[in-house]
Coordinates of C-alpha atoms in Angstrom, one line a residue:
M1 CA 7.4 0.9 198.5
T2 CA 9.1 2.5 195.3
Q3 CA 12.3 5.2 196.3
N4 CA 11.6 8.6 195.5
P5 CA 14.2 9.8 193.0
D6 CA 16.9 12.4 194.5
A7 CA 16.1 14.7 191.0
I8 CA 13.0 14.5 188.8
I9 CA 14.0 16.1 185.4
I10 CA 11.5 17.4 183.2
G11 CA 12.2 17.0 179.5
A12 CA 14.8 15.1 178.2
G13 CA 16.8 17.4 175.6
H14 CA 20.4 17.3 175.9
N15 CA 21.1 19.5 178.7
S16 CA 18.7 17.5 180.9
L17 CA 20.4 14.3 179.9
A18 CA 24.1 16.1 180.4
C19 CA 22.7 17.3 183.9
A20 CA 21.4 13.6 184.7
C21 CA 24.3 12.1 183.5
H22 CA 26.7 14.1 185.8
L23 CA 24.3 13.4 188.6
V24 CA 24.2 9.9 188.6
S25 CA 27.5 9.8 188.2
R26 CA 27.7 11.3 191.8
G27 CA 25.4 8.5 193.0
W28 CA 21.8 10.4 192.6
K29 CA 18.7 8.9 191.5
V30 CA 17.3 10.7 188.5
A31 CA 14.2 10.0 186.7
I32 CA 13.5 11.8 183.7
Y33 CA 9.9 12.6 181.8
E34 CA 9.5 13.3 178.4
Q35 CA 6.6 14.1 176.5
N36 CA 7.9 13.0 172.9
A37 CA 8.5 9.5 172.2
K38 CA 12.2 10.2 171.4
P39 CA 14.7 11.6 173.8
G40 CA 16.9 14.9 172.7
G41 CA 14.8 18.0 172.0
A42 CA 16.1 19.6 168.9
V43 CA 19.2 16.8 168.6
K44 CA 17.6 13.9 167.0
T45 CA 18.1 12.0 164.0
G46 CA 15.4 10.2 162.0
E47 CA 14.8 9.1 158.6
Y48 CA 12.3 12.3 157.1
T49 CA 12.5 11.4 154.0
L50 CA 13.5 8.0 152.7
P51 CA 14.4 5.0 154.3
G52 CA 18.1 4.6 154.8
F53 CA 18.4 8.2 154.6
R54 CA 19.4 9.8 158.3
H55 CA 18.6 13.5 158.7
D56 CA 19.6 15.7 162.0
W57 CA 16.5 17.5 162.9
A58 CA 17.7 20.7 164.1
A59 CA 21.6 20.3 165.1
M60 CA 24.3 18.9 163.2
N61 CA 27.2 20.6 164.3
L62 CA 28.4 18.9 167.6
S63 CA 31.6 20.7 167.5
L64 CA 30.8 22.7 170.9
F65 CA 29.6 19.2 172.6
A66 CA 33.0 17.4 171.5
G67 CA 34.8 20.2 173.1
S68 CA 32.9 20.8 176.1
A69 CA 33.6 20.3 180.0
F70 CA 30.7 18.0 180.3
H71 CA 32.4 15.6 177.2
Q72 CA 35.9 16.1 178.8
Q73 CA 35.0 14.5 181.9
H74 CA 32.2 12.4 180.6
G75 CA 33.4 11.2 177.5
A76 CA 35.1 7.9 178.2
E77 CA 32.3 6.2 179.5
L78 CA 29.6 7.9 176.9
A79 CA 32.1 6.1 174.2
Q80 CA 31.6 3.0 175.9
H81 CA 27.7 3.5 175.2
G82 CA 28.2 4.2 172.0
L83 CA 29.0 8.0 171.2
A84 CA 30.9 8.2 168.3
F85 CA 32.1 11.4 166.2
A86 CA 33.1 12.4 162.5
P87 CA 35.1 15.0 162.6
T88 CA 36.3 16.9 159.1
V89 CA 39.0 19.1 158.3
N90 CA 36.8 21.2 155.8
P91 CA 34.3 22.7 158.7
F92 CA 32.6 25.8 156.3
A93 CA 32.5 27.8 153.4
S94 CA 30.5 30.7 151.9
L95 CA 29.5 31.1 148.1
F96 CA 29.1 34.3 146.3
P97 CA 26.6 35.3 143.6
D98 CA 29.9 36.3 141.7
G99 CA 31.0 32.6 141.6
K100 CA 33.8 33.3 144.0
W101 CA 33.9 31.3 147.1
L102 CA 36.0 31.3 150.8
G103 CA 36.4 27.9 152.7
V104 CA 38.3 28.0 156.1
S105 CA 39.8 24.7 156.7
S106 CA 42.2 23.0 159.6
D107 CA 45.2 23.6 157.4
A108 CA 46.2 27.4 158.7
A109 CA 48.3 27.9 155.4
L110 CA 45.7 27.0 152.9
T111 CA 43.0 29.3 154.6
T112 CA 45.2 32.1 154.7
A113 CA 46.1 31.7 151.0
R114 CA 42.5 31.5 150.3
I115 CA 42.0 34.8 152.2
R116 CA 45.0 36.1 150.4
G117 CA 42.9 35.7 146.9
F118 CA 40.8 38.3 148.2
S119 CA 42.9 40.9 150.1
D120 CA 46.7 40.6 151.2
T121 CA 45.8 43.0 154.1
D122 CA 43.3 40.8 155.2
A123 CA 45.5 37.6 155.3
A124 CA 47.9 39.5 157.6
A125 CA 45.1 40.2 159.5
W126 CA 43.7 36.5 159.7
T127 CA 47.6 35.5 160.6
Q128 CA 47.6 37.7 163.4
L129 CA 44.4 36.1 164.8
T130 CA 45.8 33.2 164.2
E131 CA 48.4 33.5 166.2
S132 CA 46.8 35.3 169.3
F133 CA 43.8 32.9 169.2
P134 CA 45.3 30.5 172.2
A135 CA 45.7 33.2 174.4
D136 CA 42.5 35.2 173.7
A137 CA 40.2 32.2 173.3
E138 CA 41.4 31.0 176.7
A139 CA 39.7 34.3 178.2
I140 CA 36.8 34.4 176.2
L141 CA 36.1 30.7 176.7
G142 CA 36.6 31.6 180.1
V143 CA 33.9 33.7 180.3
L144 CA 31.5 31.5 178.4
G145 CA 32.1 29.0 180.9
S146 CA 31.9 30.2 183.7
P147 CA 28.9 30.6 186.3
M148 CA 27.0 33.8 186.3
N149 CA 27.2 34.7 190.1
L150 CA 29.3 37.1 191.7
R151 CA 31.5 34.9 193.2
A152 CA 32.8 32.9 190.1
L153 CA 32.9 36.8 188.4
G154 CA 34.7 37.9 190.8
T155 CA 37.2 35.3 190.8
L156 CA 37.3 35.4 186.3
V157 CA 37.7 39.2 186.4
G158 CA 40.7 39.0 188.9
K159 CA 42.2 36.0 186.9
T160 CA 41.6 37.6 183.5
W161 CA 43.5 41.0 184.8
W162 CA 46.3 39.3 186.2
R163 CA 46.6 37.4 183.1
R164 CA 45.9 40.4 180.3
G165 CA 46.7 43.2 182.2
T166 CA 44.0 46.1 182.6
A167 CA 44.1 47.4 178.7
G168 CA 44.0 43.6 178.0
S169 CA 41.1 42.9 180.0
L170 CA 39.1 46.2 178.6
D171 CA 40.0 45.4 175.1
L172 CA 38.3 41.9 176.0
A173 CA 35.5 43.7 177.5
R174 CA 35.1 45.8 174.5
F175 CA 35.0 42.9 171.9
L176 CA 32.1 41.3 174.1
T177 CA 30.0 43.8 173.6
M178 CA 30.9 44.7 169.7
S179 CA 28.6 44.0 166.7
S180 CA 29.8 41.8 163.9
R181 CA 29.8 44.8 161.3
A182 CA 31.6 46.8 163.5
W183 CA 34.5 43.9 164.6
L184 CA 35.0 42.6 161.1
D185 CA 35.1 46.4 159.8
Q186 CA 37.7 47.1 161.8
T187 CA 39.4 43.7 161.3
F188 CA 39.2 43.0 157.4
E189 CA 38.4 44.8 154.1
S190 CA 37.0 42.4 151.7
D191 CA 33.2 42.2 151.9
H192 CA 33.7 38.5 150.9
V193 CA 35.9 37.6 153.7
K194 CA 33.5 39.6 156.2
A195 CA 30.1 38.0 155.1
T196 CA 32.3 34.6 155.3
L197 CA 32.5 35.2 159.4
A198 CA 29.5 37.3 159.8
A199 CA 27.0 34.0 158.7
W200 CA 27.9 32.4 161.6
G201 CA 26.0 35.1 163.9
M202 CA 23.0 34.4 162.0
H203 CA 23.1 30.8 163.4
L204 CA 22.0 32.3 166.6
D205 CA 20.1 35.5 166.3
F206 CA 23.0 38.0 165.9
A207 CA 22.5 39.9 162.7
P208 CA 25.8 41.9 161.4
D209 CA 24.6 45.2 163.7
I210 CA 23.4 43.4 166.9
A211 CA 26.0 44.3 169.9
G212 CA 27.4 41.4 171.3
G213 CA 27.4 39.7 168.0
A214 CA 31.0 39.7 167.3
V215 CA 32.4 36.9 169.4
F216 CA 30.4 34.2 167.7
P217 CA 31.9 34.7 163.9
Y218 CA 35.0 34.8 165.8
L219 CA 35.0 31.6 167.6
E220 CA 33.7 29.2 164.8
G221 CA 36.2 31.0 162.4
M222 CA 39.1 30.9 164.6
A223 CA 38.2 27.1 166.1
G224 CA 37.1 26.0 163.1
Q225 CA 40.8 26.4 161.8
A226 CA 42.1 24.9 164.7
F227 CA 40.0 22.2 165.4
G228 CA 38.1 21.4 162.1
M229 CA 34.6 20.5 162.8
V230 CA 32.6 17.6 164.4
L231 CA 29.3 15.7 163.6
G232 CA 28.1 12.8 164.8
Q233 CA 28.7 9.7 163.7
G234 CA 25.3 8.2 162.2
G235 CA 23.5 11.6 163.3
A236 CA 23.5 13.7 165.9
D237 CA 21.4 11.6 168.2
T238 CA 24.8 10.0 169.1
I239 CA 25.2 12.1 172.0
T240 CA 21.4 11.5 173.3
S241 CA 21.5 7.8 172.8
A242 CA 25.1 7.5 174.4
M243 CA 23.6 9.7 177.4
V244 CA 20.4 7.9 177.8
A245 CA 22.2 4.4 178.2
M246 CA 25.0 6.0 180.6
I247 CA 22.0 6.9 182.9
E248 CA 20.0 3.6 182.6
A249 CA 23.1 1.8 183.2
R250 CA 23.9 4.0 186.5
G251 CA 20.1 3.2 187.5
G252 CA 18.2 6.2 186.5
S253 CA 15.3 6.3 183.9
V254 CA 14.2 8.1 181.0
Q255 CA 10.3 7.8 180.6
C256 CA 9.3 9.3 177.1
G257 CA 5.6 9.7 175.8
T258 CA 4.8 11.2 179.5
S259 CA 3.5 14.6 180.1
V260 CA 3.9 16.6 183.0
S261 CA 0.8 18.9 183.7
S262 CA 2.1 20.7 186.8
I263 CA 5.1 21.2 189.4
E264 CA 4.1 20.4 192.8
Q265 CA 4.9 22.8 196.0
V266 CA 4.3 22.9 199.6
A267 CA 5.7 26.2 201.7
G268 CA 7.7 27.7 198.5
R269 CA 9.1 24.5 198.2
A270 CA 9.2 22.5 194.9
I271 CA 8.6 18.5 196.2
G272 CA 7.9 16.7 192.5
I273 CA 5.5 16.8 189.6
T274 CA 2.2 15.4 188.8
L275 CA 2.2 13.7 185.4
S276 CA -1.2 14.1 182.8
D277 CA -2.2 10.7 184.2
G278 CA -2.7 12.5 187.4
T279 CA 0.0 10.2 188.8
V280 CA 2.3 12.1 191.6
V281 CA 6.1 11.6 191.3
R282 CA 8.0 13.2 194.4
A283 CA 11.6 14.2 194.6
E284 CA 14.0 13.9 197.6
K285 CA 16.1 16.6 196.6
A286 CA 15.5 18.4 193.1
V287 CA 12.9 19.5 190.6
I288 CA 14.9 20.4 187.4
A289 CA 12.8 22.2 184.7
N290 CA 14.1 22.0 181.2
L291 CA 11.4 24.3 179.6
S292 CA 10.9 27.9 178.0
P293 CA 10.7 30.9 180.7
R294 CA 6.8 30.1 179.0
G295 CA 6.5 26.9 180.3
L296 CA 8.2 27.5 183.5
M297 CA 5.1 29.9 184.6
K298 CA 2.7 27.1 182.8
L299 CA 3.6 24.3 185.0
T300 CA 4.4 26.4 188.2
G301 CA 1.5 28.7 187.9
G302 CA 3.6 31.4 188.9
T303 CA 6.7 31.5 191.4
G304 CA 5.6 34.2 193.6
D305 CA 8.3 36.6 192.9
P306 CA 7.2 39.5 190.8
R307 CA 10.4 40.4 189.2
H308 CA 11.2 37.0 188.1
E309 CA 7.6 36.2 186.9
R310 CA 7.8 39.4 184.7
A311 CA 11.2 38.2 183.3
M312 CA 9.6 34.7 182.6
K313 CA 6.4 37.0 180.8
T314 CA 8.6 39.0 178.8
F315 CA 11.3 37.1 177.7
Q316 CA 12.0 37.4 174.2
H317 CA 12.6 34.8 171.6
A318 CA 14.6 34.6 168.6
P319 CA 13.1 34.6 165.1
G320 CA 12.3 31.0 163.9
T321 CA 13.9 28.8 161.5
M322 CA 12.4 26.6 158.4
M323 CA 14.7 23.4 157.9
I324 CA 14.7 21.5 154.6
H325 CA 15.6 18.0 154.8
L326 CA 16.5 16.4 151.3
A327 CA 17.5 13.2 150.3
M328 CA 19.5 13.2 147.2
D329 CA 20.9 11.4 144.4
S330 CA 24.2 13.4 144.7
L331 CA 25.6 16.7 146.0
P332 CA 24.9 20.1 144.8
N333 CA 26.4 20.9 141.4
W334 CA 28.8 23.7 143.4
P335 CA 30.3 26.1 140.5
A336 CA 33.9 24.5 142.4
A337 CA 34.1 21.2 143.3
E338 CA 36.5 21.9 146.1
L339 CA 32.9 23.0 148.0
K340 CA 31.6 19.4 148.3
R341 CA 34.5 18.7 150.7
F342 CA 32.8 21.1 153.4
A343 CA 30.3 20.2 156.1
Y344 CA 28.7 23.4 155.8
V345 CA 28.3 26.0 152.7
H346 CA 26.7 29.2 153.6
L347 CA 24.9 31.0 151.0
A348 CA 24.7 34.5 152.5
P349 CA 26.0 37.2 150.3
S350 CA 26.6 40.1 152.1
M351 CA 26.2 41.9 155.6
D352 CA 23.6 44.2 154.3
Q353 CA 21.4 40.6 153.0
M354 CA 22.0 39.3 156.3
A355 CA 20.9 42.3 158.0
R356 CA 18.0 43.1 155.6
T357 CA 16.6 39.3 156.6
Y358 CA 16.9 39.5 160.3
A359 CA 14.6 42.7 160.0
Q360 CA 12.2 41.5 157.7
A361 CA 11.6 38.3 160.0
M362 CA 12.0 40.2 163.1
A363 CA 8.6 42.4 161.3
G364 CA 6.8 39.3 160.9
Q365 CA 7.4 39.2 157.1
L366 CA 8.8 36.2 154.9
P367 CA 12.4 37.3 154.0
E368 CA 12.6 37.8 149.9
E369 CA 16.4 36.3 150.1
P370 CA 16.7 34.3 153.6
V371 CA 20.1 33.1 154.5
I372 CA 20.7 29.4 153.6
V373 CA 23.0 27.1 155.5
C374 CA 23.5 24.1 153.1
G375 CA 24.6 21.2 155.4
Q376 CA 26.3 18.2 153.7
P377 CA 27.0 15.4 156.5
T378 CA 27.1 12.7 154.2
V379 CA 30.6 14.3 153.0
V380 CA 31.7 13.6 156.7
D381 CA 29.7 10.5 157.4
P382 CA 28.5 8.5 154.2
S383 CA 26.8 6.3 156.6
R384 CA 24.0 8.2 156.6
A385 CA 22.9 7.7 153.3
P386 CA 22.4 4.7 151.0
A387 CA 25.8 4.3 149.3
G388 CA 26.7 6.5 146.6
K389 CA 23.6 9.0 148.0
H390 CA 23.5 11.8 150.2
V391 CA 21.7 13.9 152.7
L392 CA 21.6 18.0 152.6
W393 CA 20.5 19.7 155.6
L394 CA 19.1 23.2 154.8
Q395 CA 18.8 25.7 157.4
V396 CA 16.4 28.9 156.1
R397 CA 17.4 31.7 158.4
M398 CA 15.3 33.8 159.3
A399 CA 11.7 32.8 159.3
P400 CA 9.2 34.6 161.7
G401 CA 7.0 32.7 163.9
Q402 CA 4.2 34.6 163.0
I403 CA 3.6 35.7 159.4
K404 CA 2.2 39.1 159.0
G405 CA 3.4 39.5 155.4
D406 CA 5.6 38.8 152.5
A407 CA 8.8 41.1 151.9
A408 CA 8.8 39.7 148.2
G409 CA 5.1 40.2 147.9
T410 CA 4.5 36.9 146.2
I411 CA 3.2 34.5 148.8
D412 CA -0.3 35.5 150.1
A413 CA -0.3 32.9 152.9
R414 CA -0.5 33.9 156.6
N415 CA 0.0 31.0 158.3
W416 CA 2.9 27.9 158.1
Q417 CA 0.4 25.2 156.7
D418 CA 0.0 27.4 153.7
A419 CA 3.0 29.2 153.6
A420 CA 5.5 26.3 154.0
E421 CA 5.7 25.0 150.3
P422 CA 6.4 28.4 148.6
F423 CA 8.7 29.6 151.2
A424 CA 10.9 26.3 150.6
E425 CA 10.7 26.6 146.9
R426 CA 12.1 30.5 147.6
A427 CA 15.0 29.0 149.7
L428 CA 15.3 26.0 146.8
D429 CA 15.6 28.5 144.4
I430 CA 18.2 30.2 146.0
L431 CA 20.1 26.7 146.4
E432 CA 19.5 26.2 142.4
R433 CA 20.8 29.6 141.5
Y434 CA 23.9 28.9 143.3
A435 CA 24.2 25.4 142.0
P436 CA 22.2 25.0 138.8
G437 CA 20.9 21.6 137.9
T438 CA 20.6 20.6 141.8
R439 CA 17.0 20.8 142.2
E440 CA 16.8 17.7 139.7
N441 CA 18.8 15.9 142.0
I442 CA 16.6 15.6 145.0
I443 CA 14.4 12.4 145.4
G444 CA 12.9 13.1 149.1
K445 CA 11.8 16.3 150.6
H446 CA 11.1 17.0 154.3
V447 CA 10.0 20.6 155.5
V448 CA 10.0 21.6 159.2
T449 CA 8.1 25.1 159.7
P450 CA 8.4 27.1 163.0
D451 CA 5.2 26.2 163.7
M452 CA 6.1 22.6 163.5
F453 CA 9.2 22.9 165.6
E454 CA 7.2 24.0 168.3
A455 CA 4.6 21.8 168.1
D456 CA 7.3 19.0 168.5
N457 CA 9.5 21.0 171.0
P458 CA 7.3 23.9 173.2
N459 CA 10.4 25.2 174.1
L460 CA 11.0 26.4 170.5
V461 CA 8.9 29.5 170.5
G462 CA 8.0 30.3 167.0
G463 CA 10.6 28.2 165.6
D464 CA 13.4 29.6 167.9
Q465 CA 15.9 27.2 168.0
V466 CA 18.0 28.4 170.7
C467 CA 15.0 29.3 173.2
G468 CA 15.8 32.9 173.5
S469 CA 17.2 35.8 172.1
H470 CA 21.2 35.9 172.8
H471 CA 21.5 39.8 172.9
L472 CA 23.0 41.7 175.7
H473 CA 20.1 42.5 177.9
Q474 CA 19.2 39.0 177.7
H475 CA 22.7 37.2 178.5
F476 CA 25.4 36.5 180.9
M477 CA 23.7 37.4 184.0
N478 CA 20.0 38.2 183.0
R479 CA 19.9 35.0 181.2
P480 CA 17.1 34.5 181.5
A481 CA 16.8 36.9 184.4
R482 CA 18.9 38.7 186.7
G483 CA 20.1 36.9 190.0
Y484 CA 18.9 33.5 188.1
A485 CA 21.7 32.7 185.5
D486 CA 22.5 30.0 187.9
G487 CA 19.3 27.7 187.5
T488 CA 18.0 28.8 190.6
T489 CA 14.3 29.9 190.8
P490 CA 12.3 31.5 193.6
I491 CA 11.1 28.3 194.4
R492 CA 13.2 26.4 196.4
N493 CA 14.4 23.2 195.0
L494 CA 13.1 23.7 191.7
Y495 CA 16.2 24.7 189.2
H496 CA 15.9 25.9 185.6
T497 CA 17.7 24.5 182.8
G498 CA 18.3 24.2 179.1
A499 CA 19.2 26.7 176.5
A500 CA 17.2 29.6 178.2
V501 CA 19.5 29.6 181.2
W502 CA 23.0 30.8 181.0
P503 CA 25.2 30.2 179.2
G504 CA 22.1 29.2 176.4
G505 CA 21.9 27.9 173.1
G506 CA 24.3 25.6 171.3
T507 CA 25.6 21.5 171.7
G508 CA 27.7 22.4 174.6
A509 CA 25.4 21.5 177.4
G510 CA 26.7 24.4 179.2
P511 CA 23.5 24.8 181.3
G512 CA 22.9 21.3 182.4
T513 CA 26.3 20.7 183.1
L514 CA 27.0 24.1 185.6
L515 CA 23.6 23.1 186.9
A516 CA 24.5 19.6 187.8
R517 CA 27.9 20.9 189.5
K518 CA 26.0 23.6 191.9
L519 CA 23.8 20.6 192.9
V520 CA 26.6 18.1 193.8
G521 CA 28.9 20.9 195.0
N522 CA 32.0 21.0 192.3

């Protein structure tokens, strides 16, 4: 007789895999079921344009994973299974319509000098932030990495107060609720400096005026200078392939191309799952669902708790994203040669433009001038393309999941099948405007629309790559619902993980790691 696994995990995103790695390292037998042909969720890599050109499907920046508590604990074992990083000392830059640019590098003196070119006052402010970063980061990351339960929060508040005092603790709480614009306006005077940092808020769903958004531009700016950026050697899927290998080496299983039709329950307790072919698989200790709240409701048929069910049904998603994968004869023709050294080049000219773009996407409009995140992974890792060639990873932010109109008034399409090409051309027009002649070097193109993201991974509702808005009403203890930020659900032995659960989106594997530690008691 085949022994039932201790835990069944639905979905093989990186949070599922991290959770499973930790469980199998503690002796649990784990079985993962993934509907797609490949594991990884939004963290995967493929030849989407031409043979030999490897493109990251969605996630490219692995700095959060490399610096995570999960990697700190399991990194050595994962390296034995092929995990390899490609670091860079030039993480990001912003290019502006006036031809000026600002880049953050891990040479603090160089970065400060670049900022001084815009403002002496801002250079002094940057120096002050740099000096206080170690202490401030410890406090902020302590919050972002803490379990969201009363006991853990009580301990965290006590430690923070002891280290920072009353005034310092209140200042931290204030900062965590500030919008990007509020913090940047109070800290810097140059609009170029402000826009360079504010662009990071758009990687989640923090337009400049959204409360709680300041922390991400701050951390990305300071951490980028302190640590640089880390990509995956050969592609972001280095983390997923290594985790799968670790799981299987320790007796677990990852079955792809296998859909789950329901979560089985008896007397308010999850006992297993039913696969789409009718096979029932039972779990001894836990059923773990890496699902959007909508997906959780679908597979359970309801959790039996009205407040929890209402939170799942009303869970709000961020705007979508379009990806444009390009195979290139050469890098973009940037006006400054130095820009060819950076992993990311943001084309996000001002906080006002970012706010306008976000508002248009939220209203269902195709933005007239979306933010372009131009990833240049072959600058860091030449192995991703044939010799002398390059790949570009273009994120077009933001994009509506459901199209109601076009803010520019030139695209009539109201579905992504028809809107994909003209909207992609709008994005490429922007790139061409900043780097003239780039278009003629494109030798392959693959566009991924918001509805394609959702079709590939139902957790990415409307192309929302972070599986849910991170605005304050749906973050911290409210992610995904008050009382359930620790991954528990009203159904005993059923646990929830993934980006919809605290601490949310990103490649840091926080939700999976925190849940695994909870289950094994550490």
